[in-house]
XYZ file of C-alpha atoms in Angstrom:
782
model
C 34.252 -14.151 17.851
C 35.201 -17.688 18.350
C 31.381 -18.620 18.599
C 30.916 -16.669 15.512
C 33.750 -18.616 13.534
C 32.277 -21.847 14.907
C 29.025 -21.070 13.886
C 29.893 -20.309 10.370
C 31.775 -23.546 10.472
C 28.820 -25.322 11.223
C 26.595 -23.755 8.301
C 28.886 -24.742 6.069
C 28.694 -28.252 7.169
C 24.857 -28.182 7.086
C 22.728 -30.296 4.299
C 20.317 -27.599 4.007
C 22.173 -23.674 4.422
C 19.294 -21.880 2.925
C 19.405 -19.190 -0.023
C 16.968 -16.357 0.224
C 15.048 -17.864 -3.004
C 15.047 -21.540 -1.341
C 13.618 -20.480 1.697
C 9.530 -21.053 0.952
C 10.554 -24.387 -0.653
C 12.229 -25.807 2.449
C 10.045 -24.565 5.190
C 6.661 -22.886 6.126
C 6.360 -20.645 9.248
C 2.896 -21.663 10.603
C 2.369 -18.774 13.280
C 4.094 -15.753 14.652
C 3.616 -15.260 18.751
C 4.962 -12.031 19.274
C 5.665 -11.151 23.022
C 6.848 -7.475 23.174
C 7.178 -4.862 25.929
C 6.721 -1.579 24.541
C 6.836 0.842 27.293
C 10.467 3.006 27.007
C 9.156 5.465 24.939
C 11.882 7.801 25.879
C 14.512 5.390 24.873
C 12.155 4.293 21.573
C 13.174 0.937 22.494
C 11.480 -2.355 22.564
C 12.168 -6.074 24.204
C 10.576 -9.377 24.627
C 10.583 -12.523 22.291
C 8.698 -13.986 19.067
C 8.161 -17.569 18.790
C 7.934 -19.023 15.690
C 6.095 -22.067 14.907
C 7.640 -23.514 11.596
C 7.272 -27.041 9.203
C 10.000 -28.307 7.345
C 9.393 -29.042 3.742
C 12.461 -31.412 3.482
C 14.076 -34.125 5.230
C 17.287 -33.072 7.575
C 16.556 -29.311 7.920
C 19.584 -27.965 9.946
C 19.419 -24.468 9.470
C 17.424 -21.772 8.728
C 17.765 -17.755 7.593
C 15.303 -15.308 8.975
C 14.781 -11.356 8.655
C 15.538 -9.103 11.472
C 16.640 -5.079 11.098
C 19.306 -4.100 13.788
C 17.697 -5.321 16.892
C 20.038 -7.416 18.595
C 19.069 -11.209 19.521
C 20.257 -12.226 23.083
C 19.152 -15.915 22.836
C 17.313 -18.742 20.738
C 15.765 -21.552 22.340
C 14.053 -24.415 20.762
C 12.422 -27.419 23.067
C 14.280 -25.631 25.893
C 17.314 -26.067 23.938
C 19.715 -23.059 23.328
C 20.702 -22.840 19.679
C 23.985 -21.382 17.988
C 22.918 -18.405 15.797
C 24.442 -15.296 14.421
C 23.390 -11.755 12.759
C 24.070 -9.146 11.141
C 22.370 -5.677 10.306
C 19.653 -7.335 8.366
C 19.637 -11.134 8.747
C 19.591 -13.772 11.690
C 21.072 -17.185 10.906
C 19.882 -20.374 13.323
C 21.394 -23.750 13.211
C 19.282 -26.317 14.968
C 20.724 -28.772 17.620
C 18.673 -31.817 15.891
C 17.732 -31.764 12.023
C 14.219 -31.336 11.245
C 12.765 -34.043 9.380
C 9.943 -33.455 6.686
C 6.385 -32.404 7.804
C 8.020 -31.960 11.233
C 7.194 -28.577 13.363
C 9.905 -26.816 15.523
C 9.207 -24.082 17.750
C 11.767 -21.264 18.083
C 11.601 -18.783 20.993
C 14.211 -15.923 19.972
C 14.655 -13.117 22.998
C 15.589 -9.765 21.061
C 15.410 -6.113 21.562
C 16.675 -2.238 20.731
C 15.470 0.369 19.016
C 13.683 -0.698 16.105
C 14.475 1.196 12.917
C 12.343 3.435 10.078
C 12.678 3.510 6.466
C 14.662 6.844 5.107
C 11.502 7.372 3.124
C 8.349 5.819 4.528
C 7.792 3.084 6.891
C 9.264 1.147 9.717
C 8.798 1.532 13.417
C 7.999 4.977 14.919
C 7.810 6.779 18.368
C 6.127 9.992 18.374
C 4.843 11.757 21.598
C 2.947 9.203 23.458
C 2.224 7.042 20.191
C 4.050 3.770 19.394
C 3.289 2.273 15.944
C 4.929 0.318 12.960
C 4.255 0.947 9.133
C 4.518 -2.524 7.779
C 6.472 -1.446 4.130
C 9.468 0.503 3.658
C 9.959 2.555 0.691
C 13.545 2.516 -0.254
C 14.212 -1.041 1.252
C 14.918 -4.183 -0.399
C 12.588 -5.979 -0.411
C 9.967 -3.610 0.734
C 8.325 -5.816 3.254
C 9.157 -4.231 6.808
C 8.032 -6.861 9.364
C 11.435 -7.425 10.121
C 11.924 -3.745 11.709
C 10.129 -5.462 14.979
C 10.293 -8.812 14.679
C 12.278 -11.781 13.096
C 10.104 -13.312 10.333
C 10.811 -14.472 6.697
C 9.997 -11.065 5.398
C 8.119 -11.419 1.668
C 4.997 -11.222 0.037
C 4.612 -14.807 -0.544
C 5.185 -16.397 3.173
C 1.792 -15.918 4.922
C 1.299 -17.036 8.554
C -1.207 -16.816 11.926
C -0.381 -14.610 14.566
C -0.590 -14.028 17.975
C 0.325 -11.199 19.616
C 1.267 -10.279 23.696
C 2.096 -6.464 23.815
C 2.896 -5.138 27.242
C 2.138 -1.403 27.860
C 2.430 1.225 30.650
C -0.994 1.668 32.639
C -3.455 3.991 30.804
C -2.149 2.847 27.258
C -3.866 0.364 24.879
C -1.929 -2.080 22.338
C -3.676 -2.736 18.946
C -3.021 -5.686 16.750
C -4.277 -7.554 14.029
C -7.420 -9.944 14.633
C -9.257 -10.625 17.721
C -8.845 -9.022 21.169
C -9.188 -11.323 24.015
C -9.223 -10.023 27.566
C -5.978 -8.206 28.736
C -3.702 -9.338 31.368
C -3.059 -6.721 34.498
C 0.518 -7.139 36.009
C 1.563 -7.065 39.113
C 3.556 -4.110 38.552
C 0.699 -2.050 37.291
C 1.711 -2.944 33.365
C -0.748 -4.187 31.084
C -0.581 -7.422 28.732
C -3.054 -7.059 25.700
C -3.691 -10.449 23.795
C -4.470 -10.199 20.091
C -5.048 -13.212 17.790
C -5.363 -13.438 13.859
C -6.500 -16.712 12.396
C -6.404 -15.726 8.779
C -3.171 -15.793 7.399
C -1.311 -12.808 5.916
C 2.379 -11.572 5.112
C 4.709 -10.218 7.306
C 4.211 -6.388 5.871
C 0.589 -6.549 7.288
C 1.088 -7.336 10.618
C 0.730 -4.308 12.976
C 1.107 -2.868 16.459
C -0.049 0.428 17.867
C 0.078 1.486 21.333
C -1.416 5.138 22.692
C -3.823 6.093 25.438
C -6.858 4.815 23.162
C -10.264 4.685 23.184
C -12.160 2.033 20.997
C -15.186 2.522 19.229
C -16.678 -0.196 18.212
C -20.000 -2.057 16.769
C -20.884 -5.069 14.631
C -21.515 -4.615 10.976
C -24.041 -7.186 9.089
C -22.339 -8.474 5.822
C -23.394 -9.967 2.664
C -22.693 -13.738 4.494
C -21.802 -12.880 8.162
C -22.192 -10.036 10.744
C -18.428 -9.260 11.959
C -16.905 -6.510 14.503
C -16.051 -3.401 13.243
C -13.132 -1.665 15.961
C -11.500 2.031 15.552
C -8.959 3.186 17.790
C -8.247 6.677 18.590
C -8.007 9.378 21.597
C -11.007 10.196 23.325
C -10.620 13.655 22.352
C -10.447 12.671 18.375
C -13.357 10.586 18.780
C -16.348 12.692 17.697
C -14.159 13.824 14.623
C -13.193 10.414 13.756
C -17.121 9.376 14.178
C -18.066 12.417 11.497
C -15.017 11.643 9.094
C -15.975 7.729 8.907
C -19.553 8.603 8.475
C -19.454 6.294 5.075
C -17.135 3.889 6.494
C -20.417 1.085 6.349
C -21.359 2.278 2.818
C -17.812 1.716 1.579
C -18.145 -1.718 3.342
C -21.480 -2.423 1.836
C -20.029 -1.569 -1.719
C -16.727 -3.822 -1.538
C -18.880 -6.550 -0.972
C -21.440 -6.139 -3.419
C -18.685 -5.971 -5.890
C -15.941 -8.312 -5.071
C -17.237 -10.846 -2.629
C -17.772 -10.741 1.441
C -15.660 -9.344 3.625
C -12.559 -11.802 4.277
C -11.272 -11.113 7.451
C -12.896 -11.706 11.021
C -12.797 -7.826 11.697
C -12.618 -4.689 10.119
C -10.871 -1.662 12.003
C -8.409 1.466 11.942
C -6.436 3.042 14.480
C -5.296 6.750 14.813
C -1.534 7.468 14.282
C 0.217 10.547 13.908
C 1.637 9.915 10.656
C 1.708 12.318 7.949
C 2.856 10.545 5.066
C -0.707 8.521 4.617
C -2.116 4.989 5.771
C -1.011 1.555 5.641
C -3.227 -1.093 5.032
C -2.117 -3.613 7.833
C -4.973 -6.344 8.024
C -7.864 -5.684 10.005
C -5.911 -2.697 11.786
C -5.550 0.036 9.286
C -2.817 2.732 10.467
C -4.696 5.678 9.535
C -3.198 9.248 9.872
C -4.562 12.185 12.718
C -4.514 14.662 9.628
C -7.465 12.746 8.017
C -9.346 12.761 11.135
C -10.657 16.234 10.646
C -14.764 16.223 11.153
C -15.304 16.304 7.499
C -15.560 13.819 4.552
C -12.488 15.410 3.083
C -10.335 12.275 3.135
C -13.218 9.427 2.895
C -11.277 8.182 -0.229
C -8.333 7.409 1.991
C -10.281 5.228 4.136
C -11.684 3.651 1.419
C -8.759 2.959 -0.221
C -7.190 1.366 2.664
C -10.724 -0.186 3.205
C -10.116 -1.939 -0.431
C -6.665 -3.640 0.311
C -8.688 -5.763 2.679
C -9.530 -7.706 -0.747
C -6.961 -6.134 -3.105
C -3.958 -7.087 -1.214
C -4.494 -8.740 2.152
C -6.812 -11.252 0.894
C -5.089 -12.058 -2.408
C -1.747 -10.545 -2.279
C 0.643 -9.894 -5.074
C 3.612 -12.245 -5.569
C 6.242 -9.924 -6.104
C 6.552 -6.057 -5.800
C 6.897 -5.789 -9.194
C 3.394 -6.434 -9.525
C 2.349 -3.842 -6.667
C -0.573 -2.907 -9.108
C -2.298 -5.427 -8.290
C -2.538 -4.130 -4.471
C -2.391 -0.635 -5.316
C -3.853 0.244 -8.514
C -6.587 -1.950 -7.721
C -7.031 0.443 -4.601
C -6.678 3.092 -6.210
C -9.178 2.136 -8.584
C -11.705 1.299 -5.349
C -11.658 5.037 -4.540
C -13.477 6.022 -8.054
C -16.044 2.723 -6.896
C -16.609 3.671 -3.868
C -17.630 7.383 -4.670
C -20.118 5.678 -7.560
C -21.378 3.397 -4.810
C -22.096 6.388 -2.652
C -22.454 9.351 -5.096
C -23.143 8.074 -8.491
C -21.236 7.471 -11.859
C -20.271 11.268 -12.530
C -18.505 11.206 -9.168
C -16.753 8.141 -10.491
C -15.707 9.774 -13.530
C -14.287 12.950 -12.069
C -12.472 10.763 -10.001
C -11.079 8.589 -12.870
C -10.438 12.078 -14.556
C -8.399 13.277 -12.085
C -6.043 9.849 -11.853
C -6.214 10.083 -15.873
C -4.659 13.745 -15.982
C -2.411 13.174 -13.388
C -0.654 9.993 -15.317
C -0.458 11.623 -18.601
C 1.277 14.894 -17.381
C 3.103 13.869 -14.091
C 3.620 9.706 -13.912
C 6.883 10.041 -16.129
C 8.219 12.976 -14.228
C 7.467 11.455 -10.623
C 8.811 7.728 -11.622
C 11.536 8.514 -13.901
C 9.851 7.594 -16.891
C 6.845 5.351 -17.678
C 6.873 1.612 -17.597
C 5.120 -1.644 -17.595
C 2.682 -2.167 -14.959
C 4.046 -5.774 -14.630
C 7.633 -5.986 -13.439
C 7.733 -2.209 -12.475
C 11.154 -1.319 -11.122
C 11.851 -1.580 -7.540
C 12.448 2.505 -7.060
C 9.063 3.199 -8.400
C 7.000 0.158 -6.554
C 4.949 2.824 -4.882
C 4.891 5.471 -7.865
C 2.477 7.535 -9.679
C 2.469 4.612 -12.432
C 1.662 1.798 -10.359
C -0.998 3.861 -8.117
C -3.050 6.013 -10.945
C -2.140 4.247 -14.122
C -3.074 1.096 -12.307
C -6.455 2.430 -11.607
C -6.946 3.596 -15.078
C -6.235 0.102 -16.423
C -8.630 -1.110 -13.983
C -10.952 0.815 -15.228
C -10.357 0.355 -18.809
C -10.529 -3.683 -18.202
C -13.935 -2.980 -16.627
C -15.002 -1.061 -19.727
C -13.451 -3.387 -21.860
C -14.957 -6.786 -20.354
C -18.622 -4.800 -19.452
C -19.802 -4.988 -15.769
C -21.578 -8.144 -15.244
C -18.592 -9.830 -16.478
C -15.631 -7.671 -14.987
C -17.411 -8.129 -11.274
C -18.312 -11.749 -11.513
C -14.658 -12.368 -12.542
C -13.660 -9.925 -9.608
C -15.298 -12.502 -7.328
C -13.964 -15.517 -8.950
C -10.720 -13.835 -8.613
C -11.315 -13.707 -4.961
C -12.419 -16.921 -4.489
C -9.848 -18.799 -6.046
C -6.868 -17.110 -4.719
C -8.339 -16.501 -1.132
C -5.162 -15.905 1.088
C -2.802 -17.151 -1.480
C -0.593 -14.670 -3.584
C -1.217 -13.962 -7.387
C 0.602 -12.003 -10.217
C -0.602 -10.385 -13.274
C -0.708 -13.672 -15.345
C -2.869 -15.484 -12.994
C -5.376 -12.531 -13.053
C -5.438 -12.188 -16.544
C -6.042 -16.100 -16.563
C -8.983 -16.043 -14.342
C -10.776 -13.118 -16.110
C -10.533 -14.627 -19.163
C -13.054 -17.263 -18.033
C -15.664 -14.301 -18.001
C -15.597 -12.941 -21.792
C -14.894 -13.672 -25.246
C -12.811 -10.728 -26.051
C -9.034 -10.665 -26.202
C -7.541 -10.017 -22.822
C -4.368 -11.133 -24.404
C -3.919 -8.214 -26.281
C -5.278 -6.113 -23.550
C -2.917 -7.034 -20.858
C -0.224 -7.115 -23.476
C -1.204 -3.481 -24.613
C -1.802 -1.967 -20.870
C 0.165 -4.512 -18.167
C 3.254 -5.883 -20.342
C 4.226 -2.688 -22.088
C 4.647 1.152 -20.982
C 1.725 1.991 -23.631
C 0.719 5.345 -24.040
C -1.451 5.942 -27.174
C -4.559 7.409 -28.967
C -6.549 6.978 -31.998
C -6.789 9.930 -33.664
C -9.583 11.049 -36.731
C -7.444 12.180 -39.668
C -10.498 12.823 -41.925
C -14.089 11.657 -42.395
C -16.849 11.872 -45.049
C -20.301 10.521 -45.694
C -21.822 8.960 -49.049
C -25.033 7.500 -49.122
C -25.336 6.595 -45.891
C -21.895 5.092 -45.321
C -19.353 7.144 -42.839
C -15.830 6.847 -43.865
C -13.359 7.709 -41.223
C -9.657 7.602 -41.722
C -7.937 6.912 -38.317
C -4.334 6.924 -37.378
C -3.070 5.718 -33.643
C -0.523 7.996 -31.972
C 2.012 6.564 -29.746
C 4.199 8.371 -26.805
C 6.743 6.647 -24.788
C 6.526 3.616 -26.163
C 7.115 2.262 -29.502
C 4.840 -0.635 -29.618
C 2.076 -0.608 -31.720
C -1.570 -1.819 -30.228
C -4.257 -3.569 -32.000
C -7.703 -5.693 -31.441
C -8.908 -2.568 -29.212
C -12.516 -2.384 -28.894
C -13.636 0.798 -29.217
C -16.674 3.231 -30.341
C -17.092 6.242 -32.331
C -19.462 9.211 -32.084
C -20.317 11.074 -35.270
C -22.056 14.983 -34.610
C -23.959 16.290 -37.127
C -24.539 20.319 -37.557
C -28.288 19.516 -36.792
C -27.275 18.066 -33.626
C -27.767 14.084 -34.421
C -25.269 11.872 -32.682
C -24.732 8.599 -33.850
C -22.595 5.833 -32.265
C -20.943 2.798 -33.086
C -18.666 0.563 -31.734
C -15.620 -1.449 -33.850
C -12.402 -2.642 -33.382
C -8.952 -0.825 -34.274
C -6.695 -2.719 -35.466
C -3.940 -0.397 -37.923
C -4.095 2.842 -38.953
C -6.517 3.169 -42.399
C -9.866 3.672 -43.584
C -12.939 2.547 -41.450
C -16.628 2.482 -42.570
C -19.754 2.904 -40.930
C -23.250 2.054 -42.165
C -25.794 4.816 -40.651
C -28.739 3.265 -42.990
C -31.310 5.923 -43.971
C -30.506 8.380 -40.925
C -30.887 11.783 -42.306
C -27.171 12.835 -41.479
C -25.685 15.879 -42.916
C -22.739 16.489 -44.456
C -20.921 18.571 -42.341
C -20.105 16.351 -39.197
C -17.281 15.311 -37.233
C -16.240 12.469 -35.462
C -14.454 11.499 -31.764
C -13.116 8.220 -30.844
C -14.354 6.877 -27.611
C -15.547 9.994 -25.993
C -16.528 8.495 -22.964
C -13.050 7.668 -22.149
C -13.567 3.856 -21.229
C -10.283 2.977 -22.394
C -7.214 4.880 -21.050
C -5.441 6.707 -24.038
C -2.883 9.658 -24.348
C -5.782 12.189 -24.420
C -7.438 14.465 -22.280
C -11.206 15.111 -23.608
C -13.639 17.868 -22.598
C -16.769 18.933 -24.220
C -18.955 21.890 -23.586
C -21.895 23.707 -24.221
C -20.934 27.596 -24.680
C -23.783 30.252 -23.971
C -23.202 33.482 -23.875
C -20.201 35.778 -23.557
C -17.150 35.600 -21.340
C -14.302 33.439 -20.525
C -15.092 29.402 -20.536
C -12.361 27.026 -19.649
C -11.624 23.550 -20.376
C -9.170 22.754 -17.585
C -8.797 19.175 -18.240
C -7.796 19.684 -22.096
C -5.589 22.645 -20.963
C -7.546 25.145 -23.131
C -9.329 28.187 -22.435
C -11.627 30.499 -24.471
C -12.960 33.955 -23.945
C -16.520 34.111 -25.915
C -16.719 37.917 -27.492
C -20.294 37.510 -29.692
C -22.260 34.718 -29.707
C -25.751 34.401 -31.419
C -26.581 30.809 -29.897
C -25.184 28.116 -27.916
C -22.893 25.502 -29.252
C -21.323 22.344 -27.824
C -17.544 22.075 -28.283
C -15.045 19.175 -27.730
C -11.587 19.887 -27.215
C -9.107 16.983 -27.254
C -5.756 17.645 -25.616
C -3.377 15.071 -27.073
C -0.536 13.990 -25.305
C 1.449 13.272 -28.508
C 2.962 15.911 -30.834
C 3.235 16.747 -34.618
C 6.414 14.926 -35.933
C 8.761 15.856 -38.381
C 7.040 13.943 -41.295
C 4.276 16.208 -41.092
C 4.279 19.051 -43.258
C 5.041 22.647 -41.607
C 6.237 25.751 -43.085
C 9.882 26.261 -43.610
C 12.054 26.830 -40.389
C 9.360 25.839 -37.867
C 9.650 23.084 -35.852
C 6.339 21.472 -34.505
C 5.941 20.623 -30.369
C 6.516 16.988 -29.858
C 4.825 16.707 -27.007
C 1.095 17.744 -27.632
C -1.357 19.458 -29.765
C -5.196 20.075 -29.643
C -8.014 18.948 -31.680
C -10.924 21.283 -31.072
C -14.481 20.209 -32.888
C -18.194 21.841 -32.963
C -20.032 23.876 -35.222
C -19.862 27.677 -34.391
C -23.123 29.852 -34.527
C -23.319 32.725 -36.834
C -21.210 35.718 -36.231
C -19.486 33.467 -33.269
C -16.199 35.568 -32.349
C -13.693 34.405 -29.887
C -10.213 34.332 -28.509
C -8.640 30.902 -27.816
C -5.845 30.403 -25.386
C -3.322 28.126 -24.988
C -0.996 28.012 -21.911
C 2.346 26.658 -22.337
C 4.820 25.420 -19.698
C 8.244 24.253 -19.886
C 9.306 23.983 -16.211
C 10.205 20.613 -14.770
C 9.890 21.617 -11.151
C 11.635 18.677 -8.710
C 7.936 17.935 -7.254
C 5.788 17.619 -10.425
C 2.696 17.729 -8.376
C 0.607 20.648 -9.998
C 3.050 22.762 -12.587
C 5.232 21.975 -15.460
C 6.072 18.912 -17.217
C 4.063 20.272 -20.195
C 6.444 21.598 -22.851
C 9.723 20.514 -21.389
C 11.177 18.796 -24.156
C 10.263 21.164 -26.977
C 10.751 24.557 -25.160
C 14.491 24.890 -25.018
C 15.534 28.560 -25.927
C 13.837 31.967 -25.778
C 10.311 31.918 -25.836
C 10.471 34.696 -28.671
C 10.888 32.063 -31.016
C 7.401 30.404 -30.165
C 4.510 30.284 -32.440
C 0.935 28.881 -33.079
C 0.222 26.617 -35.980
C -3.393 25.428 -37.235
C -4.754 23.277 -39.699
C -8.517 22.524 -40.564
C -8.044 18.646 -39.740
C -5.235 15.674 -40.192
C -5.010 15.620 -43.905
C -4.019 19.407 -44.368
C -0.457 21.032 -44.176
C 0.419 22.839 -40.585
C 0.097 26.819 -41.111
C 1.653 29.605 -39.260
C -1.636 31.392 -37.049
C -1.218 35.007 -38.616
C -3.364 36.626 -35.805
C -2.102 35.742 -32.044
C -0.605 37.299 -28.953
C 2.353 35.614 -27.413
C 2.546 36.520 -23.730
C 5.623 35.738 -21.415
C 5.457 34.879 -17.999
C 8.021 36.763 -15.734
C 10.752 36.616 -18.602
C 11.134 35.676 -21.813
C 13.574 32.805 -20.580
C 11.139 31.353 -17.592
C 9.393 29.230 -20.197
C 6.259 30.224 -18.913
C 3.445 32.048 -20.845
C 0.080 31.894 -23.243
C -0.454 32.092 -26.570
C -3.801 33.828 -27.297
C -5.376 32.932 -30.766
C -7.652 36.042 -31.840
C -10.555 35.004 -34.519
C -10.656 31.560 -32.995
C -11.942 28.612 -35.348
C -12.414 25.079 -35.061
C -9.694 22.662 -35.978
C -6.297 21.282 -34.921
C -3.213 23.413 -33.252
C -0.020 22.796 -32.057
C 2.742 24.705 -30.399
C 5.682 25.644 -32.856
C 9.029 27.267 -32.724
C 11.012 28.782 -35.390
C 14.359 26.918 -36.049
C 16.492 27.097 -39.079
C 17.445 23.551 -38.737
C 13.960 22.285 -39.026
C 13.208 20.072 -41.930
C 12.379 22.834 -44.828
C 10.978 20.441 -47.401
C 9.538 17.686 -44.937
C 7.272 14.775 -46.723
C 4.633 12.964 -45.434
C 6.110 9.549 -44.947
C 4.729 5.967 -44.571
C 6.336 5.389 -41.360
C 6.755 1.833 -42.002
C 8.980 2.472 -44.617
C 11.233 4.442 -42.781
C 13.045 1.420 -41.519
C 13.826 -1.736 -43.172
C 15.330 -4.742 -41.558
C 16.383 -8.229 -43.694
C 16.099 -10.907 -43.243
C 13.094 -11.777 -41.185
C 13.612 -14.099 -39.567
C 17.577 -13.933 -39.108
C 20.009 -15.904 -37.793
C 23.619 -14.619 -36.595
C 23.127 -10.850 -38.381
C 20.658 -8.760 -39.474
C 20.551 -5.744 -42.112
C 18.941 -2.487 -41.062
C 18.343 0.218 -43.338
C 17.428 3.851 -42.291
C 15.381 6.343 -44.738
C 15.330 8.800 -41.924
C 17.005 11.784 -42.805
C 18.686 12.199 -39.733
C 20.911 9.293 -39.371
C 21.474 9.000 -35.487
C 19.026 6.476 -34.524
C 18.937 4.397 -30.946
C 17.800 0.599 -31.567
C 16.491 -1.057 -28.230
C 16.170 -4.990 -28.788
C 13.596 -6.557 -26.154
C 12.545 -10.362 -26.169
C 8.235 -10.821 -25.882
C 8.324 -10.154 -22.157
C 9.384 -6.333 -22.569
C 12.989 -6.838 -21.299
C 16.015 -5.185 -22.904
C 18.598 -7.505 -24.420
C 20.494 -5.358 -26.483
C 21.024 -1.559 -27.030
C 23.164 0.147 -29.831
C 23.302 3.445 -31.847
C 23.107 3.455 -35.215
C 24.731 6.165 -37.336
C 24.472 5.190 -41.052
C 22.217 4.688 -43.704
C 22.965 0.707 -44.097
C 23.786 -1.185 -41.017
C 24.810 -4.764 -40.316
C 23.903 -5.995 -36.390
C 25.361 -8.829 -35.000
C 22.555 -11.161 -33.163
C 24.314 -14.199 -32.830
C 24.168 -14.024 -28.734
C 20.369 -14.213 -28.929
C 18.415 -17.018 -28.281
C 15.733 -18.231 -30.832
C 11.965 -16.731 -30.320
C 10.486 -13.272 -31.143
C 12.197 -9.856 -30.473
C 10.847 -6.383 -30.960
C 13.496 -3.971 -32.590
C 12.465 -0.215 -31.277
C 13.944 2.638 -33.068
C 13.769 6.066 -31.642
C 14.178 8.461 -34.487
C 13.858 12.372 -34.165
C 11.453 14.472 -32.581
C 10.121 11.597 -30.770
C 9.268 9.315 -33.469
C 9.398 5.497 -32.468
C 8.878 2.684 -34.442
C 8.820 -0.870 -33.736
C 9.328 -4.042 -35.662
C 8.840 -7.696 -34.837
C 11.802 -9.861 -35.698
C 12.004 -13.639 -35.204
C 15.582 -15.122 -34.656
C 16.021 -18.790 -35.314
């Protein structure tokens, strides 16, 4: 107790006591030399020392703070001198005997031991059977870096160092770490010390150790610019299955070198571990789960994902966890990229479509809400939005820029930030060098805001070779309208002529397209971005229907049973993850689903007769992996109230479908069932429910007129008039970066709001009105 009080007093006297945010400015750790004995599997403990070489960035550096979780420190030496220190459950405080001058270096030898900890959810240090290994992140710890679970360090994304490892094991065991192996040492007691070194600098969460009775599979890979070793460690009985499961590893290496630049590290490798929660991209030594080594290629996208981290995450690392999509979103995209290299475009699009549907249906449920990719919340750093939507944003960026510009930008980014850290703004700035297209608008739309939008065809017609199309943007889980969106629109006529034109969407309204002298029929339909080049709140599936029987449009959550058909026909089903809103005219006493609706296009042949199937599911399972979360905001009562609505196109009124069958599930209250529409025809469909409180005399409003704000610019107060028929409206004010600065509930038609505490600048006033309608207004405070 006396030593602790003395040390605390010395820290207060120190000229450079270090705060968490200051450490990278005050000193730089050049190398960790980790010397551990990991032999006592029964007690699940480790013991040894870590020698830290650091260089001072200031004059008279007298103390430092390191991260260390739970492990007990015995002593600390510097140049043979014993140093004063103290520690708590997560931090180690060290006071130097002599202040360190600017640019001078010091080597600290820290002796410690104990039982390394695991994260309650995922990560940390594991002893399982005859395996001991670490997983370098912790899903619930803050920060997520978890190097501190087994060695003292500066545990963040931006502090990078080289490594040396001396790991002592029992005879018959091998230790695998990052980098290159040098000859092991046989000790007098029969134990073995394994030596590894990594010359490239990495952050602490990528440092690794794994111990078991491993056998090595080794060979050299001839890359674009160099030949480098590949080493995979597994137990001997798993080696044949591993070789079969990794049969396409070289193809993955070649693919990523071709797309993103030459392999950046001195070695590639994996180490097999009995972990059932996935894999971990430790640099050059990926911890890979035994369940994925099954002798098949069923899990090959998993090894490709982890391998791609050598570029996206390990070579260039996100500066903060809030930009984790730069690591995990890109690696998830690389699963599709790997499939494209190996199997072609169809395999690529199948993987993208899987991410697409998962994001639209489950991301908000799994993560708690949808959020912007940049500045992602801590509890969702490793969530569905970061992985799945992140992959879709990369896919969209590729489509937006074009392949040549995109992949050239990828290589330039890898070269500029080689073994450095980057954020979303850095990536955007580098990629802007390779395209004249508006990447500011793209990143604003996809990265800075929790954007879910789709562009819907309301009406289309042709006159003298000019096609006129009325387009509308529908928003979901965001109130920020987007523009400057480069898209394509495809036109299909009844004679099977298809025309595609590129255009830039800026606002709802009328767009015209000159098709010249093409003999295009008066009867046609239009679909925006039918190839899904840009991620939208829409799932689309097209299919040629031939013959009779049941046909499934699984991506569009629709099915059709063809009873009679005289000829084959092309049908396109758009499942829009946006609903019919209160301002759209509906039959009296009917409320339209605010979650989704279908647009079905095609030319049905003569004598065509079919039933259309629309499943509904209002459940909210705790683990939303493959069910529920479709109509959970809409279905709140007995299913007998459900109806089906139809209209020929977006300019018409919704009408009740007269001939349909409602089939409930196990009960009328389980919120699961099916609506079968007899005498199916193309057009728009939506779920509805009988609700006497629904607006009987709904009027089709111009959305921009529902909220009026004055003056703009404003100073200390601002007036808000609501023309919405339900006056209780939630207002959220965010700054230009998307941070919430004020939130208030408005209950009157006319409101005066105090904004005197807002700094000068641009803000977004976001109004959440009834039935999911959201309106955003840009306001300047001066």
